[in-house]
PDB file of C-alpha atoms in Angstrom:
ATOM      1  CA  UNK A   1      12.259 -34.277  43.031  1.00  0.00           C
ATOM      2  CA  UNK A   2       9.412 -36.720  42.630  1.00  0.00           C
ATOM      3  CA  UNK A   3       5.827 -35.970  41.801  1.00  0.00           C
ATOM      4  CA  UNK A   4       4.710 -36.244  45.460  1.00  0.00           C
ATOM      5  CA  UNK A   5       6.852 -33.333  46.590  1.00  0.00           C
ATOM      6  CA  UNK A   6       4.900 -30.281  47.732  1.00  0.00           C
ATOM      7  CA  UNK A   7       6.209 -26.721  47.530  1.00  0.00           C
ATOM      8  CA  UNK A   8       5.511 -23.671  49.549  1.00  0.00           C
ATOM      9  CA  UNK A   9       4.459 -20.572  47.690  1.00  0.00           C
ATOM     10  CA  UNK A  10       7.966 -19.147  48.169  1.00  0.00           C
ATOM     11  CA  UNK A  11       9.594 -22.248  46.685  1.00  0.00           C
ATOM     12  CA  UNK A  12       7.131 -22.139  43.783  1.00  0.00           C
ATOM     13  CA  UNK A  13       8.054 -18.519  43.168  1.00  0.00           C
ATOM     14  CA  UNK A  14      11.756 -19.414  42.990  1.00  0.00           C
ATOM     15  CA  UNK A  15      11.084 -22.233  40.519  1.00  0.00           C
ATOM     16  CA  UNK A  16       8.838 -20.215  38.205  1.00  0.00           C
ATOM     17  CA  UNK A  17      10.387 -16.759  38.459  1.00  0.00           C
ATOM     18  CA  UNK A  18       7.010 -15.274  39.427  1.00  0.00           C
ATOM     19  CA  UNK A  19       6.501 -13.214  42.555  1.00  0.00           C
ATOM     20  CA  UNK A  20       4.779 -14.627  45.615  1.00  0.00           C
ATOM     21  CA  UNK A  21       2.123 -11.936  45.235  1.00  0.00           C
ATOM     22  CA  UNK A  22       1.404 -13.010  41.635  1.00  0.00           C
ATOM     23  CA  UNK A  23       1.129 -16.697  42.513  1.00  0.00           C
ATOM     24  CA  UNK A  24      -1.161 -15.882  45.430  1.00  0.00           C
ATOM     25  CA  UNK A  25      -3.306 -13.776  43.068  1.00  0.00           C
ATOM     26  CA  UNK A  26      -3.618 -16.686  40.595  1.00  0.00           C
ATOM     27  CA  UNK A  27      -4.358 -19.047  43.451  1.00  0.00           C
ATOM     28  CA  UNK A  28      -7.084 -16.784  44.846  1.00  0.00           C
ATOM     29  CA  UNK A  29      -8.717 -16.710  41.400  1.00  0.00           C
ATOM     30  CA  UNK A  30      -8.743 -20.489  41.142  1.00  0.00           C
ATOM     31  CA  UNK A  31      -6.238 -20.660  38.293  1.00  0.00           C
ATOM     32  CA  UNK A  32      -3.563 -22.515  40.272  1.00  0.00           C
ATOM     33  CA  UNK A  33      -5.173 -24.181  43.255  1.00  0.00           C
ATOM     34  CA  UNK A  34      -3.058 -25.463  46.184  1.00  0.00           C
ATOM     35  CA  UNK A  35      -2.747 -29.201  46.595  1.00  0.00           C
ATOM     36  CA  UNK A  36      -2.662 -29.077  50.389  1.00  0.00           C
ATOM     37  CA  UNK A  37      -1.832 -26.889  53.393  1.00  0.00           C
ATOM     38  CA  UNK A  38       0.823 -27.320  56.072  1.00  0.00           C
ATOM     39  CA  UNK A  39      -0.035 -27.443  59.800  1.00  0.00           C
ATOM     40  CA  UNK A  40       0.302 -23.655  59.977  1.00  0.00           C
ATOM     41  CA  UNK A  41      -2.320 -23.269  57.241  1.00  0.00           C
ATOM     42  CA  UNK A  42       0.084 -22.148  54.475  1.00  0.00           C
ATOM     43  CA  UNK A  43      -0.647 -23.320  50.935  1.00  0.00           C
ATOM     44  CA  UNK A  44       1.354 -26.131  49.388  1.00  0.00           C
ATOM     45  CA  UNK A  45       1.542 -26.885  45.658  1.00  0.00           C
ATOM     46  CA  UNK A  46       2.338 -29.963  43.626  1.00  0.00           C
ATOM     47  CA  UNK A  47       4.806 -30.207  40.718  1.00  0.00           C
ATOM     48  CA  UNK A  48       1.977 -29.712  38.202  1.00  0.00           C
ATOM     49  CA  UNK A  49       1.594 -26.168  39.513  1.00  0.00           C
ATOM     50  CA  UNK A  50       4.958 -25.286  37.952  1.00  0.00           C
ATOM     51  CA  UNK A  51       3.818 -26.276  34.459  1.00  0.00           C
ATOM     52  CA  UNK A  52       0.453 -24.646  35.038  1.00  0.00           C
ATOM     53  CA  UNK A  53       2.039 -21.352  36.057  1.00  0.00           C
ATOM     54  CA  UNK A  54       4.408 -21.436  33.085  1.00  0.00           C
ATOM     55  CA  UNK A  55       1.400 -21.782  30.793  1.00  0.00           C
ATOM     56  CA  UNK A  56      -0.478 -19.015  32.591  1.00  0.00           C
ATOM     57  CA  UNK A  57       2.472 -16.646  32.267  1.00  0.00           C
ATOM     58  CA  UNK A  58       2.784 -17.393  28.547  1.00  0.00           C
ATOM     59  CA  UNK A  59      -0.936 -16.809  27.953  1.00  0.00           C
ATOM     60  CA  UNK A  60      -0.874 -13.554  29.928  1.00  0.00           C
ATOM     61  CA  UNK A  61       2.092 -12.327  27.887  1.00  0.00           C
ATOM     62  CA  UNK A  62       0.029 -13.098  24.770  1.00  0.00           C
ATOM     63  CA  UNK A  63      -2.723 -10.838  26.071  1.00  0.00           C
ATOM     64  CA  UNK A  64      -5.381 -13.322  27.196  1.00  0.00           C
ATOM     65  CA  UNK A  65      -7.658 -12.337  30.069  1.00  0.00           C
ATOM     66  CA  UNK A  66      -7.760 -14.286  33.335  1.00  0.00           C
ATOM     67  CA  UNK A  67     -11.242 -15.720  32.801  1.00  0.00           C
ATOM     68  CA  UNK A  68     -10.208 -17.214  29.464  1.00  0.00           C
ATOM     69  CA  UNK A  69      -6.940 -18.511  30.924  1.00  0.00           C
ATOM     70  CA  UNK A  70      -8.778 -20.276  33.737  1.00  0.00           C
ATOM     71  CA  UNK A  71     -11.059 -22.011  31.236  1.00  0.00           C
ATOM     72  CA  UNK A  72      -8.047 -23.095  29.192  1.00  0.00           C
ATOM     73  CA  UNK A  73      -6.079 -24.540  32.092  1.00  0.00           C
ATOM     74  CA  UNK A  74      -9.262 -26.254  33.327  1.00  0.00           C
ATOM     75  CA  UNK A  75      -9.727 -27.596  29.768  1.00  0.00           C
ATOM     76  CA  UNK A  76     -13.118 -25.944  29.415  1.00  0.00           C
ATOM     77  CA  UNK A  77     -11.805 -24.225  26.277  1.00  0.00           C
ATOM     78  CA  UNK A  78      -9.560 -25.517  23.526  1.00  0.00           C
ATOM     79  CA  UNK A  79      -6.256 -23.661  23.482  1.00  0.00           C
ATOM     80  CA  UNK A  80      -5.926 -23.860  19.657  1.00  0.00           C
ATOM     81  CA  UNK A  81      -9.397 -22.330  19.213  1.00  0.00           C
ATOM     82  CA  UNK A  82      -8.651 -19.547  21.669  1.00  0.00           C
ATOM     83  CA  UNK A  83      -5.273 -18.938  20.050  1.00  0.00           C
ATOM     84  CA  UNK A  84      -6.881 -18.683  16.613  1.00  0.00           C
ATOM     85  CA  UNK A  85      -9.453 -16.165  17.849  1.00  0.00           C
ATOM     86  CA  UNK A  86      -6.823 -14.027  19.546  1.00  0.00           C
ATOM     87  CA  UNK A  87      -4.527 -14.211  16.535  1.00  0.00           C
ATOM     88  CA  UNK A  88      -7.351 -12.855  14.391  1.00  0.00           C
ATOM     89  CA  UNK A  89      -8.018 -10.063  16.881  1.00  0.00           C
ATOM     90  CA  UNK A  90      -4.329  -9.185  16.963  1.00  0.00           C
ATOM     91  CA  UNK A  91      -4.259  -9.067  13.162  1.00  0.00           C
ATOM     92  CA  UNK A  92      -7.008  -6.448  13.261  1.00  0.00           C
ATOM     93  CA  UNK A  93      -5.138  -4.479  15.917  1.00  0.00           C
ATOM     94  CA  UNK A  94      -1.929  -4.639  13.888  1.00  0.00           C
ATOM     95  CA  UNK A  95      -3.736  -3.365  10.801  1.00  0.00           C
ATOM     96  CA  UNK A  96      -5.215  -0.473  12.796  1.00  0.00           C
ATOM     97  CA  UNK A  97      -1.791   0.391  14.226  1.00  0.00           C
ATOM     98  CA  UNK A  98      -0.251   0.296  10.756  1.00  0.00           C
ATOM     99  CA  UNK A  99      -2.923   2.672   9.497  1.00  0.00           C
ATOM    100  CA  UNK A 100      -2.337   5.051  12.387  1.00  0.00           C
ATOM    101  CA  UNK A 101       1.434   4.919  11.940  1.00  0.00           C
ATOM    102  CA  UNK A 102       1.112   5.588   8.212  1.00  0.00           C
ATOM    103  CA  UNK A 103      -1.138   8.610   8.743  1.00  0.00           C
ATOM    104  CA  UNK A 104       1.052  10.050  11.510  1.00  0.00           C
ATOM    105  CA  UNK A 105       4.183   9.547   9.394  1.00  0.00           C
ATOM    106  CA  UNK A 106       2.535  11.314   6.465  1.00  0.00           C
ATOM    107  CA  UNK A 107       1.398  14.176   8.715  1.00  0.00           C
ATOM    108  CA  UNK A 108       4.935  14.585  10.076  1.00  0.00           C
ATOM    109  CA  UNK A 109       6.635  14.422   6.674  1.00  0.00           C
ATOM    110  CA  UNK A 110       4.180  16.708   4.868  1.00  0.00           C
ATOM    111  CA  UNK A 111       3.564  19.182   7.665  1.00  0.00           C
ATOM    112  CA  UNK A 112      -0.135  18.574   7.160  1.00  0.00           C
ATOM    113  CA  UNK A 113      -2.843  20.918   8.420  1.00  0.00           C
ATOM    114  CA  UNK A 114      -5.587  19.613  10.751  1.00  0.00           C
ATOM    115  CA  UNK A 115      -7.949  19.468   7.749  1.00  0.00           C
ATOM    116  CA  UNK A 116      -5.449  17.466   5.680  1.00  0.00           C
ATOM    117  CA  UNK A 117      -4.797  15.176   8.633  1.00  0.00           C
ATOM    118  CA  UNK A 118      -8.523  14.469   8.982  1.00  0.00           C
ATOM    119  CA  UNK A 119      -8.775  13.663   5.264  1.00  0.00           C
ATOM    120  CA  UNK A 120      -5.744  11.351   5.362  1.00  0.00           C
ATOM    121  CA  UNK A 121      -7.159   9.546   8.379  1.00  0.00           C
ATOM    122  CA  UNK A 122     -10.520   9.096   6.655  1.00  0.00           C
ATOM    123  CA  UNK A 123      -8.907   7.769   3.469  1.00  0.00           C
ATOM    124  CA  UNK A 124      -6.757   5.321   5.417  1.00  0.00           C
ATOM    125  CA  UNK A 125      -9.841   3.951   7.211  1.00  0.00           C
ATOM    126  CA  UNK A 126     -11.836   3.208   4.050  1.00  0.00           C
ATOM    127  CA  UNK A 127     -13.105  -0.331   3.616  1.00  0.00           C
ATOM    128  CA  UNK A 128     -12.211  -2.369   0.548  1.00  0.00           C
ATOM    129  CA  UNK A 129     -15.575  -1.552  -1.056  1.00  0.00           C
ATOM    130  CA  UNK A 130     -15.175   2.147  -0.304  1.00  0.00           C
ATOM    131  CA  UNK A 131     -11.682   2.173  -1.794  1.00  0.00           C
ATOM    132  CA  UNK A 132     -12.987   0.415  -4.896  1.00  0.00           C
ATOM    133  CA  UNK A 133     -15.807   2.938  -5.315  1.00  0.00           C
ATOM    134  CA  UNK A 134     -13.370   5.840  -5.016  1.00  0.00           C
ATOM    135  CA  UNK A 135     -11.103   4.411  -7.709  1.00  0.00           C
ATOM    136  CA  UNK A 136     -14.033   3.460  -9.961  1.00  0.00           C
ATOM    137  CA  UNK A 137     -15.255   7.055  -9.716  1.00  0.00           C
ATOM    138  CA  UNK A 138     -11.800   8.295 -10.717  1.00  0.00           C
ATOM    139  CA  UNK A 139     -11.528   5.896 -13.651  1.00  0.00           C
ATOM    140  CA  UNK A 140     -15.057   6.735 -14.798  1.00  0.00           C
ATOM    141  CA  UNK A 141     -14.149  10.425 -14.808  1.00  0.00           C
ATOM    142  CA  UNK A 142     -11.037   9.659 -16.854  1.00  0.00           C
ATOM    143  CA  UNK A 143     -12.327   7.012 -19.286  1.00  0.00           C
ATOM    144  CA  UNK A 144     -16.089   7.561 -19.242  1.00  0.00           C
ATOM    145  CA  UNK A 145     -17.837   8.226 -22.555  1.00  0.00           C
ATOM    146  CA  UNK A 146     -14.909   7.180 -24.727  1.00  0.00           C
ATOM    147  CA  UNK A 147     -15.192   4.361 -27.226  1.00  0.00           C
ATOM    148  CA  UNK A 148     -13.544   1.279 -25.682  1.00  0.00           C
ATOM    149  CA  UNK A 149     -10.308   0.276 -27.339  1.00  0.00           C
ATOM    150  CA  UNK A 150      -8.188  -2.838 -26.744  1.00  0.00           C
ATOM    151  CA  UNK A 151      -5.366  -0.647 -25.482  1.00  0.00           C
ATOM    152  CA  UNK A 152      -7.611   0.778 -22.750  1.00  0.00           C
ATOM    153  CA  UNK A 153      -7.924  -2.561 -20.956  1.00  0.00           C
ATOM    154  CA  UNK A 154      -4.199  -2.564 -20.242  1.00  0.00           C
ATOM    155  CA  UNK A 155      -4.226   1.111 -19.284  1.00  0.00           C
ATOM    156  CA  UNK A 156      -7.081   0.534 -16.839  1.00  0.00           C
ATOM    157  CA  UNK A 157      -5.225  -2.353 -15.193  1.00  0.00           C
ATOM    158  CA  UNK A 158      -2.058  -0.308 -14.992  1.00  0.00           C
ATOM    159  CA  UNK A 159      -3.884   2.523 -13.181  1.00  0.00           C
ATOM    160  CA  UNK A 160      -5.872   0.466 -10.648  1.00  0.00           C
ATOM    161  CA  UNK A 161      -4.511   0.269  -7.083  1.00  0.00           C
ATOM    162  CA  UNK A 162      -5.213  -2.839  -5.009  1.00  0.00           C
ATOM    163  CA  UNK A 163      -4.219  -2.432  -1.384  1.00  0.00           C
ATOM    164  CA  UNK A 164      -3.472  -5.885   0.134  1.00  0.00           C
ATOM    165  CA  UNK A 165      -5.361  -7.192   3.162  1.00  0.00           C
ATOM    166  CA  UNK A 166      -2.373  -6.676   5.459  1.00  0.00           C
ATOM    167  CA  UNK A 167      -0.536  -3.709   3.967  1.00  0.00           C
ATOM    168  CA  UNK A 168       2.775  -2.366   5.135  1.00  0.00           C
ATOM    169  CA  UNK A 169       2.831   1.176   6.497  1.00  0.00           C
ATOM    170  CA  UNK A 170       4.474   2.410   3.286  1.00  0.00           C
ATOM    171  CA  UNK A 171       1.629   0.945   1.221  1.00  0.00           C
ATOM    172  CA  UNK A 172      -1.009   2.632   3.364  1.00  0.00           C
ATOM    173  CA  UNK A 173       0.839   5.935   3.142  1.00  0.00           C
ATOM    174  CA  UNK A 174       1.097   5.587  -0.646  1.00  0.00           C
ATOM    175  CA  UNK A 175      -2.599   4.699  -0.875  1.00  0.00           C
ATOM    176  CA  UNK A 176      -3.596   7.836   1.056  1.00  0.00           C
ATOM    177  CA  UNK A 177      -1.585  10.100  -1.261  1.00  0.00           C
ATOM    178  CA  UNK A 178      -2.828   8.258  -4.350  1.00  0.00           C
ATOM    179  CA  UNK A 179      -6.443   8.550  -3.183  1.00  0.00           C
ATOM    180  CA  UNK A 180      -5.995  12.281  -2.622  1.00  0.00           C
ATOM    181  CA  UNK A 181      -4.619  12.639  -6.152  1.00  0.00           C
ATOM    182  CA  UNK A 182      -7.505  10.671  -7.657  1.00  0.00           C
ATOM    183  CA  UNK A 183      -9.982  13.142  -6.134  1.00  0.00           C
ATOM    184  CA  UNK A 184      -8.108  16.206  -7.413  1.00  0.00           C
ATOM    185  CA  UNK A 185     -10.068  17.774 -10.341  1.00  0.00           C
ATOM    186  CA  UNK A 186      -6.863  19.144 -11.850  1.00  0.00           C
ATOM    187  CA  UNK A 187      -5.207  15.748 -11.936  1.00  0.00           C
ATOM    188  CA  UNK A 188      -8.341  14.159 -13.347  1.00  0.00           C
ATOM    189  CA  UNK A 189      -8.351  16.736 -16.147  1.00  0.00           C
ATOM    190  CA  UNK A 190      -4.704  16.001 -16.975  1.00  0.00           C
ATOM    191  CA  UNK A 191      -5.271  12.246 -17.167  1.00  0.00           C
ATOM    192  CA  UNK A 192      -8.511  12.702 -19.112  1.00  0.00           C
ATOM    193  CA  UNK A 193      -6.658  14.768 -21.705  1.00  0.00           C
ATOM    194  CA  UNK A 194      -4.010  12.076 -22.080  1.00  0.00           C
ATOM    195  CA  UNK A 195      -6.662   9.378 -22.465  1.00  0.00           C
ATOM    196  CA  UNK A 196      -8.576  11.431 -25.052  1.00  0.00           C
ATOM    197  CA  UNK A 197      -5.377  11.866 -27.068  1.00  0.00           C
ATOM    198  CA  UNK A 198      -4.726   8.142 -26.860  1.00  0.00           C
ATOM    199  CA  UNK A 199      -8.323   7.385 -27.880  1.00  0.00           C
ATOM    200  CA  UNK A 200      -8.051   9.628 -30.942  1.00  0.00           C
ATOM    201  CA  UNK A 201      -4.819   7.961 -31.984  1.00  0.00           C
ATOM    202  CA  UNK A 202      -6.251   4.490 -31.440  1.00  0.00           C
ATOM    203  CA  UNK A 203      -9.307   5.334 -33.559  1.00  0.00           C
ATOM    204  CA  UNK A 204      -7.024   6.295 -36.436  1.00  0.00           C
ATOM    205  CA  UNK A 205      -4.850   3.228 -35.835  1.00  0.00           C
ATOM    206  CA  UNK A 206      -7.829   0.884 -36.029  1.00  0.00           C
ATOM    207  CA  UNK A 207      -8.164   1.697 -39.720  1.00  0.00           C
ATOM    208  CA  UNK A 208      -4.466   1.058 -40.304  1.00  0.00           C
ATOM    209  CA  UNK A 209      -3.826  -1.923 -38.059  1.00  0.00           C
ATOM    210  CA  UNK A 210      -2.400  -1.943 -34.477  1.00  0.00           C
ATOM    211  CA  UNK A 211       0.010   0.884 -33.713  1.00  0.00           C
ATOM    212  CA  UNK A 212       2.142   1.660 -30.686  1.00  0.00           C
ATOM    213  CA  UNK A 213       1.467   4.631 -28.438  1.00  0.00           C
ATOM    214  CA  UNK A 214       3.545   7.649 -29.497  1.00  0.00           C
ATOM    215  CA  UNK A 215       4.918   8.043 -25.971  1.00  0.00           C
ATOM    216  CA  UNK A 216       6.398   4.533 -26.145  1.00  0.00           C
ATOM    217  CA  UNK A 217       7.905   5.252 -29.573  1.00  0.00           C
ATOM    218  CA  UNK A 218       9.470   8.497 -28.371  1.00  0.00           C
ATOM    219  CA  UNK A 219      10.839   6.717 -25.313  1.00  0.00           C
ATOM    220  CA  UNK A 220      12.482   4.021 -27.424  1.00  0.00           C
ATOM    221  CA  UNK A 221      13.932   6.411 -30.016  1.00  0.00           C
ATOM    222  CA  UNK A 222      14.944   9.355 -27.829  1.00  0.00           C
ATOM    223  CA  UNK A 223      16.157   7.279 -24.885  1.00  0.00           C
ATOM    224  CA  UNK A 224      19.383   6.103 -26.580  1.00  0.00           C
ATOM    225  CA  UNK A 225      20.088   9.660 -27.753  1.00  0.00           C
ATOM    226  CA  UNK A 226      19.766  10.950 -24.214  1.00  0.00           C
ATOM    227  CA  UNK A 227      22.017   8.171 -22.920  1.00  0.00           C
ATOM    228  CA  UNK A 228      24.578   8.963 -25.627  1.00  0.00           C
ATOM    229  CA  UNK A 229      24.616  12.618 -24.548  1.00  0.00           C
ATOM    230  CA  UNK A 230      23.310  14.001 -27.861  1.00  0.00           C
ATOM    231  CA  UNK A 231      22.259  17.627 -27.586  1.00  0.00           C
ATOM    232  CA  UNK A 232      18.562  17.879 -28.555  1.00  0.00           C
ATOM    233  CA  UNK A 233      19.366  21.064 -30.527  1.00  0.00           C
ATOM    234  CA  UNK A 234      22.265  19.527 -32.441  1.00  0.00           C
ATOM    235  CA  UNK A 235      22.185  18.211 -36.032  1.00  0.00           C
ATOM    236  CA  UNK A 236      22.798  14.725 -34.590  1.00  0.00           C
ATOM    237  CA  UNK A 237      19.293  14.847 -33.140  1.00  0.00           C
ATOM    238  CA  UNK A 238      17.666  15.621 -36.528  1.00  0.00           C
ATOM    239  CA  UNK A 239      17.150  12.001 -37.686  1.00  0.00           C
ATOM    240  CA  UNK A 240      15.870  10.971 -34.263  1.00  0.00           C
ATOM    241  CA  UNK A 241      13.274  13.724 -34.195  1.00  0.00           C
ATOM    242  CA  UNK A 242      12.382  13.035 -37.820  1.00  0.00           C
ATOM    243  CA  UNK A 243      11.815   9.381 -36.933  1.00  0.00           C
ATOM    244  CA  UNK A 244       9.251   9.915 -34.220  1.00  0.00           C
ATOM    245  CA  UNK A 245       7.522  12.865 -35.908  1.00  0.00           C
ATOM    246  CA  UNK A 246       7.104  10.784 -39.082  1.00  0.00           C
ATOM    247  CA  UNK A 247       5.602   8.006 -36.980  1.00  0.00           C
ATOM    248  CA  UNK A 248       3.226  10.483 -35.317  1.00  0.00           C
ATOM    249  CA  UNK A 249       2.176  11.827 -38.711  1.00  0.00           C
ATOM    250  CA  UNK A 250       1.220   8.318 -39.809  1.00  0.00           C
ATOM    251  CA  UNK A 251      -0.501   7.689 -36.500  1.00  0.00           C
ATOM    252  CA  UNK A 252      -2.850  10.658 -36.735  1.00  0.00           C
ATOM    253  CA  UNK A 253      -3.016  10.818 -40.523  1.00  0.00           C
ATOM    254  CA  UNK A 254      -1.534  14.294 -41.025  1.00  0.00           C
ATOM    255  CA  UNK A 255       1.492  15.930 -42.657  1.00  0.00           C
ATOM    256  CA  UNK A 256       4.790  16.105 -40.796  1.00  0.00           C
ATOM    257  CA  UNK A 257       4.862  19.894 -40.505  1.00  0.00           C
ATOM    258  CA  UNK A 258       5.379  22.548 -37.849  1.00  0.00           C
ATOM    259  CA  UNK A 259       1.780  22.281 -36.653  1.00  0.00           C
ATOM    260  CA  UNK A 260       2.125  18.523 -36.131  1.00  0.00           C
ATOM    261  CA  UNK A 261       5.336  19.002 -34.180  1.00  0.00           C
ATOM    262  CA  UNK A 262       3.633  21.556 -31.958  1.00  0.00           C
ATOM    263  CA  UNK A 263       0.804  19.117 -31.407  1.00  0.00           C
ATOM    264  CA  UNK A 264       3.249  16.354 -30.549  1.00  0.00           C
ATOM    265  CA  UNK A 265       5.123  18.667 -28.205  1.00  0.00           C
ATOM    266  CA  UNK A 266       1.889  19.398 -26.323  1.00  0.00           C
ATOM    267  CA  UNK A 267       1.138  15.677 -26.224  1.00  0.00           C
ATOM    268  CA  UNK A 268       4.515  14.864 -24.682  1.00  0.00           C
ATOM    269  CA  UNK A 269       4.271  17.729 -22.195  1.00  0.00           C
ATOM    270  CA  UNK A 270       0.927  16.305 -21.081  1.00  0.00           C
ATOM    271  CA  UNK A 271       2.372  12.816 -20.671  1.00  0.00           C
ATOM    272  CA  UNK A 272       5.333  14.309 -18.843  1.00  0.00           C
ATOM    273  CA  UNK A 273       3.168  15.914 -16.149  1.00  0.00           C
ATOM    274  CA  UNK A 274       4.963  15.128 -12.855  1.00  0.00           C
ATOM    275  CA  UNK A 275       1.641  14.194 -11.248  1.00  0.00           C
ATOM    276  CA  UNK A 276       1.265  11.295 -13.672  1.00  0.00           C
ATOM    277  CA  UNK A 277       4.699   9.977 -12.776  1.00  0.00           C
ATOM    278  CA  UNK A 278       3.965  10.398  -9.069  1.00  0.00           C
ATOM    279  CA  UNK A 279       0.708   8.455  -9.464  1.00  0.00           C
ATOM    280  CA  UNK A 280       2.573   5.579 -11.113  1.00  0.00           C
ATOM    281  CA  UNK A 281       5.210   5.582  -8.382  1.00  0.00           C
ATOM    282  CA  UNK A 282       2.542   5.420  -5.673  1.00  0.00           C
ATOM    283  CA  UNK A 283       0.655   2.755  -7.600  1.00  0.00           C
ATOM    284  CA  UNK A 284       3.767   0.573  -7.674  1.00  0.00           C
ATOM    285  CA  UNK A 285       4.152   0.874  -3.892  1.00  0.00           C
ATOM    286  CA  UNK A 286       0.489   0.079  -3.204  1.00  0.00           C
ATOM    287  CA  UNK A 287       0.421  -2.915  -5.562  1.00  0.00           C
ATOM    288  CA  UNK A 288       3.856  -4.201  -4.642  1.00  0.00           C
ATOM    289  CA  UNK A 289       5.170  -3.708  -8.173  1.00  0.00           C
ATOM    290  CA  UNK A 290       8.760  -2.783  -9.079  1.00  0.00           C
ATOM    291  CA  UNK A 291       9.371   0.959  -9.048  1.00  0.00           C
ATOM    292  CA  UNK A 292       8.756   2.396 -12.519  1.00  0.00           C
ATOM    293  CA  UNK A 293      11.577   3.992 -14.442  1.00  0.00           C
ATOM    294  CA  UNK A 294      11.325   7.758 -14.674  1.00  0.00           C
ATOM    295  CA  UNK A 295      10.713   8.853 -18.258  1.00  0.00           C
ATOM    296  CA  UNK A 296      10.831  12.558 -17.440  1.00  0.00           C
ATOM    297  CA  UNK A 297      14.414  13.016 -18.775  1.00  0.00           C
ATOM    298  CA  UNK A 298      13.506  11.352 -22.109  1.00  0.00           C
ATOM    299  CA  UNK A 299      10.364  13.442 -22.562  1.00  0.00           C
ATOM    300  CA  UNK A 300      12.229  16.613 -21.517  1.00  0.00           C
ATOM    301  CA  UNK A 301      14.843  15.874 -24.187  1.00  0.00           C
ATOM    302  CA  UNK A 302      12.171  15.236 -26.815  1.00  0.00           C
ATOM    303  CA  UNK A 303      10.215  18.405 -25.991  1.00  0.00           C
ATOM    304  CA  UNK A 304      13.383  20.512 -26.192  1.00  0.00           C
ATOM    305  CA  UNK A 305      14.265  18.886 -29.508  1.00  0.00           C
ATOM    306  CA  UNK A 306      10.803  19.610 -30.924  1.00  0.00           C
ATOM    307  CA  UNK A 307      10.745  23.175 -29.616  1.00  0.00           C
ATOM    308  CA  UNK A 308      14.101  23.875 -31.267  1.00  0.00           C
ATOM    309  CA  UNK A 309      12.671  22.710 -34.617  1.00  0.00           C
ATOM    310  CA  UNK A 310       9.389  24.615 -34.471  1.00  0.00           C
TER     311      UNK A 310
END
């Protein structure tokens, strides 16, 4: 068919897959104007109407309103500029939907009360600045007033969540739970106690040169014993326990006696608080980090070994 061929509205409907009613609606709104009319007064359309209608259908499916579409097809507006604006608007809508989905999923999984649901919704809606202030308040409560130590810089980084601009639903859900934990006075007290212990050990270490955190030493020494299936109460565990208690004695500058082992046992029980591990798991999800290895079995083994020898 050549470019001079004119089509009735029915023929145009068959070519485009649109209904006659839809084409008439677009025609009445000046989006696809007829080229001519037949002797009976019925509208006739040129071949360009087919391409025009295909574009209109695409833009409608993308969510553009009729007024904007008319300006685009009449070249009053640049399609790329309009597309960019709508893409940005859709990105905002997608983010809102992700937030809603994350909150509703959390409500369903946790069996949340109306009060908990309201809190989760509020936490999910926080702006970047509001999220930062919440975390800064948590970190201030945990680290505030302590002498800064080089080791603290790494600890601070390892405890700071950074939700991306376009988070997945799982990241939003993890952020909500993490934010709830950071506001919990009990959890803050647990972390503060761990940080105070670390600060005291670092102060002693500064006079003796850099030393590793006792939790890392216990992990490295007790981990192989756990893997090998050594009973923490057996004689085979004696040299392992002696190794990390001797290190702890040097770290804090005290004798390796029953009192020190009790102190170390309390230290490891504090580090082994399940809320700490849960915080680190959530942090990894929020920040897109690899899931951390659970150290609970190693610390459980070490605490049992120490308790047997005290």
